[in-house]
Short mmCIF file of C-alpha atoms in Angstrom, two decimals:
data_model
loop_
_atom_site.label_atom_id
_atom_site.label_comp_id
_atom_site.label_asym_id
_atom_site.label_seq_id
_atom_site.Cartn_x
_atom_site.Cartn_y
_atom_site.Cartn_z
CA UNK A 172 -0.29 -0.03 0.47
CA UNK A 173 1.05 4.11 -0.54
CA UNK A 174 1.33 6.07 2.79
CA UNK A 175 -0.64 8.56 1.45
CA UNK A 176 -3.06 8.26 -1.23
CA UNK A 177 -1.98 7.96 -4.43
CA UNK A 178 -1.85 9.78 -6.94
CA UNK A 179 -3.54 9.66 -10.42
CA UNK A 180 -0.42 8.11 -12.37
CA UNK A 181 0.63 5.53 -9.28
CA UNK A 182 -2.59 4.20 -9.32
CA UNK A 183 -2.18 3.82 -13.38
CA UNK A 184 1.21 2.26 -13.20
CA UNK A 185 -0.64 -0.31 -10.35
CA UNK A 186 -3.46 -1.27 -12.62
CA UNK A 187 -0.57 -1.73 -15.38
CA UNK A 188 1.07 -3.70 -13.71
CA UNK A 189 -1.88 -5.62 -12.50
CA UNK A 190 -2.37 -6.44 -16.33
CA UNK A 191 1.20 -7.43 -17.19
CA UNK A 192 0.67 -9.74 -14.77
CA UNK A 193 -2.24 -11.81 -15.46
CA UNK A 194 -2.03 -15.58 -14.72
CA UNK A 195 -1.34 -17.24 -17.56
CA UNK A 196 -1.96 -21.17 -18.30
CA UNK A 197 0.16 -22.73 -20.47
CA UNK A 198 -0.28 -26.75 -19.47
CA UNK A 199 -2.89 -28.76 -17.89
CA UNK A 200 -0.02 -29.65 -15.26
CA UNK A 201 -0.21 -26.31 -14.39
CA UNK A 202 -3.98 -26.02 -13.29
CA UNK A 203 -3.96 -26.22 -9.43
CA UNK A 204 -0.76 -23.71 -9.00
CA UNK A 205 -3.17 -21.06 -12.19
CA UNK A 206 -6.11 -21.64 -9.62
CA UNK A 207 -4.27 -20.12 -6.50
CA UNK A 208 -2.63 -17.66 -8.61
CA UNK A 209 -6.20 -16.59 -10.00
CA UNK A 210 -7.40 -16.13 -6.84
CA UNK A 211 -4.59 -13.72 -5.23
CA UNK A 212 -4.81 -11.47 -8.65
CA UNK A 213 -8.52 -11.32 -8.06
CA UNK A 214 -8.22 -10.20 -4.59
CA UNK A 215 -5.26 -7.46 -5.80
CA UNK A 216 -7.30 -6.38 -8.16
CA UNK A 217 -10.85 -6.66 -5.99
CA UNK A 218 -8.99 -4.36 -3.73
CA UNK A 219 -7.84 -1.27 -5.86
CA UNK A 220 -11.33 -1.37 -7.30
CA UNK A 221 -12.10 -1.33 -3.32
CA UNK A 222 -10.39 1.35 -2.51
CA UNK A 223 -9.30 3.11 -4.81
CA UNK A 224 -13.14 3.66 -7.31
CA UNK A 225 -13.61 7.09 -6.33
CA UNK A 226 -9.43 8.23 -7.55
CA UNK A 227 -8.58 6.54 -10.80
CA UNK A 228 -9.49 7.56 -13.39
CA UNK A 229 -12.69 6.78 -15.28
CA UNK A 230 -11.61 5.04 -18.47
CA UNK A 231 -8.62 3.13 -15.66
CA UNK A 232 -11.69 1.91 -14.00
CA UNK A 233 -14.08 1.23 -16.20
CA UNK A 234 -10.45 -1.47 -17.78
CA UNK A 235 -10.41 -2.40 -14.08
CA UNK A 236 -13.95 -3.97 -13.97
CA UNK A 237 -13.57 -5.49 -17.06
CA UNK A 238 -10.43 -7.60 -15.76
CA UNK A 239 -12.38 -8.42 -12.60
CA UNK A 240 -15.47 -9.47 -15.13
CA UNK A 241 -17.98 -7.16 -13.49
CA UNK A 242 -21.31 -8.18 -15.72
CA UNK A 243 -22.81 -4.52 -15.97
CA UNK A 244 -19.50 -3.11 -17.54
CA UNK A 245 -18.61 -6.52 -20.20
CA UNK A 246 -22.82 -5.95 -21.34
CA UNK A 247 -22.08 -2.30 -21.78
CA UNK A 248 -19.19 -3.01 -23.79
CA UNK A 249 -21.04 -5.99 -25.34
CA UNK A 250 -22.89 -5.83 -28.53
CA UNK A 251 -23.94 -9.39 -28.80
CA UNK A 252 -24.31 -13.13 -26.67
CA UNK A 253 -20.48 -14.79 -28.02
CA UNK A 254 -18.73 -11.30 -27.64
CA UNK A 255 -20.21 -11.81 -23.50
CA UNK A 256 -19.95 -15.37 -23.47
CA UNK A 257 -15.72 -14.98 -24.32
CA UNK A 258 -15.88 -11.77 -21.73
CA UNK A 259 -17.02 -13.77 -19.17
CA UNK A 260 -15.06 -16.88 -19.70
CA UNK A 261 -11.89 -14.85 -20.53
CA UNK A 262 -12.38 -12.44 -17.08
CA UNK A 263 -14.34 -14.69 -14.76
CA UNK A 264 -13.67 -17.80 -14.88
CA UNK A 265 -10.15 -18.41 -17.89
CA UNK A 266 -11.16 -22.58 -16.31
CA UNK A 267 -13.74 -23.81 -17.47
CA UNK A 268 -13.75 -26.48 -19.16
CA UNK A 269 -15.82 -27.25 -22.02
CA UNK A 270 -18.43 -29.48 -20.85
CA UNK A 271 -18.98 -26.38 -18.33
CA UNK A 272 -19.87 -23.93 -20.98
CA UNK A 273 -23.75 -24.29 -20.85
CA UNK A 274 -24.61 -22.86 -18.17
CA UNK A 275 -22.34 -19.71 -19.29
CA UNK A 276 -24.04 -19.72 -22.81
CA UNK A 277 -27.26 -19.56 -21.47
CA UNK A 278 -27.00 -16.80 -19.61
CA UNK A 279 -25.68 -14.85 -22.00
CA UNK A 280 -28.45 -15.69 -24.64
CA UNK A 281 -31.07 -14.81 -21.79
CA UNK A 282 -29.09 -10.86 -22.02
CA UNK A 283 -29.69 -10.89 -26.21
CA UNK A 284 -32.90 -11.31 -28.12
CA UNK A 285 -32.94 -14.14 -31.00
CA UNK A 286 -34.65 -12.30 -33.25
CA UNK A 287 -31.09 -10.81 -33.50
CA UNK A 288 -29.63 -14.00 -34.14
CA UNK A 289 -27.50 -14.87 -37.67
CA UNK A 290 -26.60 -18.86 -38.97
CA UNK A 291 -23.81 -17.88 -37.27
CA UNK A 292 -24.51 -17.65 -33.63
CA UNK A 293 -26.42 -20.87 -34.27
CA UNK A 294 -23.22 -22.84 -35.76
CA UNK A 295 -21.95 -21.36 -32.38
CA UNK A 296 -24.62 -21.54 -29.58
CA UNK A 297 -24.62 -25.94 -30.60
CA UNK A 298 -20.67 -25.63 -31.10
CA UNK A 299 -20.76 -24.39 -27.23
CA UNK A 300 -23.52 -25.64 -26.32
CA UNK A 301 -20.70 -28.74 -27.01
CA UNK A 302 -23.79 -30.52 -29.31
CA UNK A 303 -22.26 -31.80 -32.37
CA UNK A 304 -24.65 -33.65 -34.18
CA UNK A 305 -26.53 -29.78 -34.00
CA UNK A 306 -24.15 -27.85 -34.89
CA UNK A 307 -23.51 -30.01 -38.17
CA UNK A 308 -27.45 -29.44 -38.91
CA UNK A 309 -26.87 -26.40 -38.40
CA UNK A 310 -23.95 -26.24 -40.28
CA UNK A 311 -25.75 -27.53 -43.51
CA UNK A 312 -28.67 -25.12 -43.18
CA UNK A 313 -26.51 -22.46 -42.92
CA UNK A 314 -23.76 -23.53 -46.31
CA UNK A 315 -25.11 -26.34 -48.02
CA UNK A 316 -23.94 -30.29 -47.60
CA UNK A 317 -20.28 -29.09 -49.63
CA UNK A 318 -16.63 -30.12 -48.99
CA UNK A 319 -16.74 -28.21 -45.21
CA UNK A 320 -19.78 -30.35 -43.88
CA UNK A 321 -18.78 -33.44 -45.68
CA UNK A 322 -15.57 -33.13 -43.95
CA UNK A 323 -16.02 -32.36 -41.28
CA UNK A 324 -19.18 -35.32 -40.48
CA UNK A 325 -15.82 -37.89 -41.67
CA UNK A 326 -14.05 -36.03 -39.37
CA UNK A 327 -16.35 -35.94 -36.19
CA UNK A 328 -17.78 -39.51 -37.30
CA UNK A 329 -14.37 -41.41 -37.37
CA UNK A 330 -13.54 -39.68 -33.70
CA UNK A 331 -16.79 -40.99 -31.87
CA UNK A 332 -17.39 -37.54 -31.84
CA UNK A 333 -21.07 -38.25 -34.10
CA UNK A 334 -22.99 -41.67 -34.40
CA UNK A 335 -24.07 -42.00 -37.95
CA UNK A 336 -28.17 -41.88 -37.68
CA UNK A 337 -30.29 -43.39 -40.32
CA UNK A 338 -32.66 -40.81 -42.43
CA UNK A 339 -35.62 -40.18 -41.75
CA UNK A 340 -37.69 -42.59 -44.93
CA UNK A 341 -40.02 -39.49 -45.98
CA UNK A 342 -37.50 -37.12 -47.01
CA UNK A 343 -34.68 -39.59 -48.46
CA UNK A 344 -35.78 -39.44 -51.02
CA UNK A 345 -33.98 -42.71 -53.01
CA UNK A 346 -31.48 -42.64 -49.79
CA UNK A 347 -33.59 -45.62 -48.16
CA UNK A 348 -30.70 -47.24 -45.98
CA UNK A 349 -27.90 -43.74 -46.19
CA UNK A 350 -27.00 -42.47 -42.74
CA UNK A 351 -26.51 -38.42 -42.65
CA UNK A 352 -22.97 -39.40 -42.58
CA UNK A 353 -23.22 -41.27 -46.27
CA UNK A 354 -24.94 -38.75 -47.49
CA UNK A 355 -22.76 -35.46 -46.57
CA UNK A 356 -20.38 -37.64 -49.23
CA UNK A 357 -23.17 -38.08 -51.47
CA UNK A 358 -24.12 -34.69 -51.82
CA UNK A 359 -20.02 -33.88 -51.96
CA UNK A 360 -20.08 -35.71 -55.06
CA UNK A 361 -23.00 -33.92 -56.77
CA UNK A 362 -21.58 -30.55 -56.22
CA UNK A 363 -17.75 -32.20 -57.83
CA UNK A 364 -19.23 -34.17 -60.82
CA UNK A 365 -21.23 -31.30 -61.75
CA UNK A 366 -17.80 -29.56 -61.67
CA UNK A 367 -15.86 -30.15 -65.41
CA UNK A 368 -12.91 -32.78 -64.54
CA UNK A 369 -13.41 -34.25 -61.00
CA UNK A 370 -16.12 -37.00 -62.03
CA UNK A 371 -13.52 -39.19 -60.50
CA UNK A 372 -13.04 -37.94 -57.13
CA UNK A 373 -16.78 -37.66 -56.95
CA UNK A 374 -17.17 -41.64 -57.63
CA UNK A 375 -14.37 -41.60 -54.24
CA UNK A 376 -16.77 -40.19 -52.35
CA UNK A 377 -19.26 -42.53 -52.99
CA UNK A 378 -17.34 -45.43 -51.15
CA UNK A 379 -18.68 -44.16 -47.30
CA UNK A 380 -23.04 -45.19 -49.70
CA UNK A 381 -24.81 -48.00 -49.33
CA UNK A 382 -23.58 -50.31 -52.31
CA UNK A 383 -26.93 -50.07 -54.38
CA UNK A 384 -27.19 -46.48 -53.79
CA UNK A 385 -23.14 -46.06 -54.29
CA UNK A 386 -23.25 -47.64 -57.64
CA UNK A 387 -26.45 -45.78 -58.68
CA UNK A 388 -25.09 -42.05 -58.48
CA UNK A 389 -21.34 -43.25 -60.07
CA UNK A 390 -24.13 -44.87 -63.32
CA UNK A 391 -25.38 -41.59 -63.03
CA UNK A 392 -22.56 -39.51 -63.27
CA UNK A 393 -20.59 -41.62 -65.36
CA UNK A 394 -23.48 -41.32 -67.86
CA UNK A 395 -23.28 -37.82 -67.40
CA UNK A 396 -20.16 -37.30 -68.87
CA UNK A 397 -19.33 -36.81 -72.43
CA UNK A 398 -17.18 -39.48 -74.61
CA UNK A 399 -14.78 -36.71 -76.11
CA UNK A 400 -11.79 -38.47 -76.39
CA UNK A 401 -10.38 -42.30 -76.45
CA UNK A 402 -8.63 -41.04 -73.33
CA UNK A 403 -11.80 -40.11 -71.43
CA UNK A 404 -13.42 -43.22 -73.23
CA UNK A 405 -11.23 -45.36 -71.71
CA UNK A 406 -11.11 -43.71 -67.96
CA UNK A 407 -14.81 -44.09 -68.28
CA UNK A 408 -14.97 -47.41 -69.25
CA UNK A 409 -13.11 -47.92 -65.80
CA UNK A 410 -14.74 -46.94 -64.02
CA UNK A 411 -17.13 -49.59 -65.56
CA UNK A 412 -15.46 -52.13 -64.68
CA UNK A 413 -14.74 -50.82 -61.18
CA UNK A 414 -18.16 -50.86 -60.28
CA UNK A 415 -19.61 -52.96 -62.33
CA UNK A 416 -21.32 -51.54 -64.61
CA UNK A 417 -22.08 -53.45 -67.81
CA UNK A 418 -24.44 -51.46 -69.86
CA UNK A 419 -22.83 -48.33 -68.84
CA UNK A 420 -19.64 -49.85 -70.17
CA UNK A 421 -21.53 -50.82 -73.82
CA UNK A 422 -23.13 -47.77 -74.05
CA UNK A 423 -19.07 -46.26 -73.74
CA UNK A 424 -17.94 -48.75 -75.87
CA UNK A 425 -20.86 -48.63 -79.24
CA UNK A 426 -20.42 -44.40 -78.83
CA UNK A 427 -16.86 -45.82 -80.22
CA UNK A 428 -17.63 -48.04 -82.29
CA UNK A 429 -19.57 -45.28 -84.26
CA UNK A 430 -17.73 -42.78 -84.27
CA UNK A 431 -14.66 -44.56 -85.08
CA UNK A 432 -16.67 -45.91 -88.35
CA UNK A 433 -17.60 -42.98 -89.23
CA UNK A 434 -14.07 -41.93 -89.53
CA UNK A 435 -13.26 -44.76 -91.74
CA UNK A 436 -11.24 -46.94 -88.77
CA UNK A 437 -12.74 -50.18 -88.27
CA UNK A 438 -10.03 -51.58 -86.89
CA UNK A 439 -10.09 -48.78 -84.21
CA UNK A 440 -13.94 -49.91 -83.85
CA UNK A 441 -13.07 -53.26 -83.86
CA UNK A 442 -11.28 -52.21 -80.56
CA UNK A 443 -13.88 -51.19 -78.92
CA UNK A 444 -16.43 -53.52 -79.89
CA UNK A 445 -14.04 -56.64 -77.98
CA UNK A 446 -14.42 -54.20 -74.43
CA UNK A 447 -17.23 -54.11 -75.04
CA UNK A 448 -18.70 -56.26 -71.80
CA UNK A 449 -18.87 -59.81 -73.16
CA UNK A 450 -23.34 -60.19 -72.27
CA UNK A 451 -24.44 -57.96 -73.77
CA UNK A 452 -21.81 -57.53 -77.08
CA UNK A 453 -23.47 -61.37 -78.15
CA UNK A 454 -26.90 -59.42 -77.37
CA UNK A 455 -26.26 -56.88 -79.61
CA UNK A 456 -24.98 -60.10 -82.81
CA UNK A 457 -27.67 -58.27 -85.00
CA UNK A 458 -27.67 -54.90 -84.13
CA UNK A 459 -26.99 -52.40 -87.34
CA UNK A 460 -24.27 -51.31 -85.96
CA UNK A 461 -22.27 -54.40 -85.51
CA UNK A 462 -22.58 -55.50 -88.92
CA UNK A 463 -21.79 -51.71 -90.32
CA UNK A 464 -18.34 -53.28 -88.39
CA UNK A 465 -18.65 -56.91 -90.01
CA UNK A 466 -18.87 -55.60 -93.59
CA UNK A 467 -16.26 -52.69 -92.96
CA UNK A 468 -14.33 -56.15 -91.69
CA UNK A 469 -15.06 -57.02 -94.68
CA UNK A 470 -13.61 -55.33 -97.31
CA UNK A 471 -10.67 -55.03 -99.47
CA UNK A 472 -7.63 -54.69 -97.79
CA UNK A 473 -6.25 -51.14 -97.29
CA UNK A 474 -8.67 -50.27 -95.76
CA UNK A 475 -6.62 -50.64 -91.59
CA UNK A 476 -8.59 -53.60 -91.22
CA UNK A 477 -5.65 -56.76 -92.14
CA UNK A 478 -5.80 -60.74 -92.12
CA UNK A 479 -5.54 -61.46 -88.83
CA UNK A 480 -8.08 -58.31 -88.25
CA UNK A 481 -10.99 -59.49 -90.20
CA UNK A 482 -9.91 -63.01 -88.25
CA UNK A 483 -10.45 -60.68 -84.67
CA UNK A 484 -13.40 -59.47 -85.88
CA UNK A 485 -14.76 -63.55 -86.42
CA UNK A 486 -14.04 -64.37 -82.83
CA UNK A 487 -15.30 -61.23 -81.63
CA UNK A 488 -19.12 -61.73 -83.24
CA UNK A 489 -18.92 -65.75 -83.45
#
């Protein structure tokens, strides 16, 4: 203490020292020591306010009240419930655990009308209330089922924080047996598939879905892709093989057969016909495309198919 009444400058110096020496918790091992230091520090701050409240400059007194988590002062300086929660926790209860935030959050919410809340407010509220399922729902409602929700859902599910929930059959929209975890992947896969060049990545995101649903969407994604080159067709056929999509593979191969025939390239057309799944190739024995290929292969040498090629054609079409 001071022998005589301190000057305003001395009080400000003491307040500055109080701020500078505010205890800091650096690790869980220091928690017990921190609590003791925090209690002593709070007593010093309370003494300064109690004894010299009238002598302190108004700005310094306000700063001191904030440091002591005076609720009236904090309310006057906060524009929303989130700011109030953080201020109450930081200045008043710095050792709060994640599961102990609910009373503080509810107390702060009571001071701010709900009609002023944004979508982000509801997201933060569910996070602070330690409700990851509600946080995911609020996040999806605010930002859609894109990359963030997909990966956050997967991360929380793998960490055991959320259990996959079956979807309401009335709202499933053809996704029977699908969980909210898998649906997040489906929605992200649909977004990727709508972006040029990302269809293969989209197929990877279908893997967590029930097999029947995943296969149906894989087929839809593959059918939506234009067969613009031999390389693209080869990639699509490889994907069809992985997903067991014989009909889609036959459709892609047939497109390539027709394209090569129209370009006067029967040898290339034959190679694409050979990549058609055998059961479907046999069903198409008398199809006009196959007949056109046979006629092209039977033309005199010099059109791109040698004797070995015609023999291969006979074997493929037999």
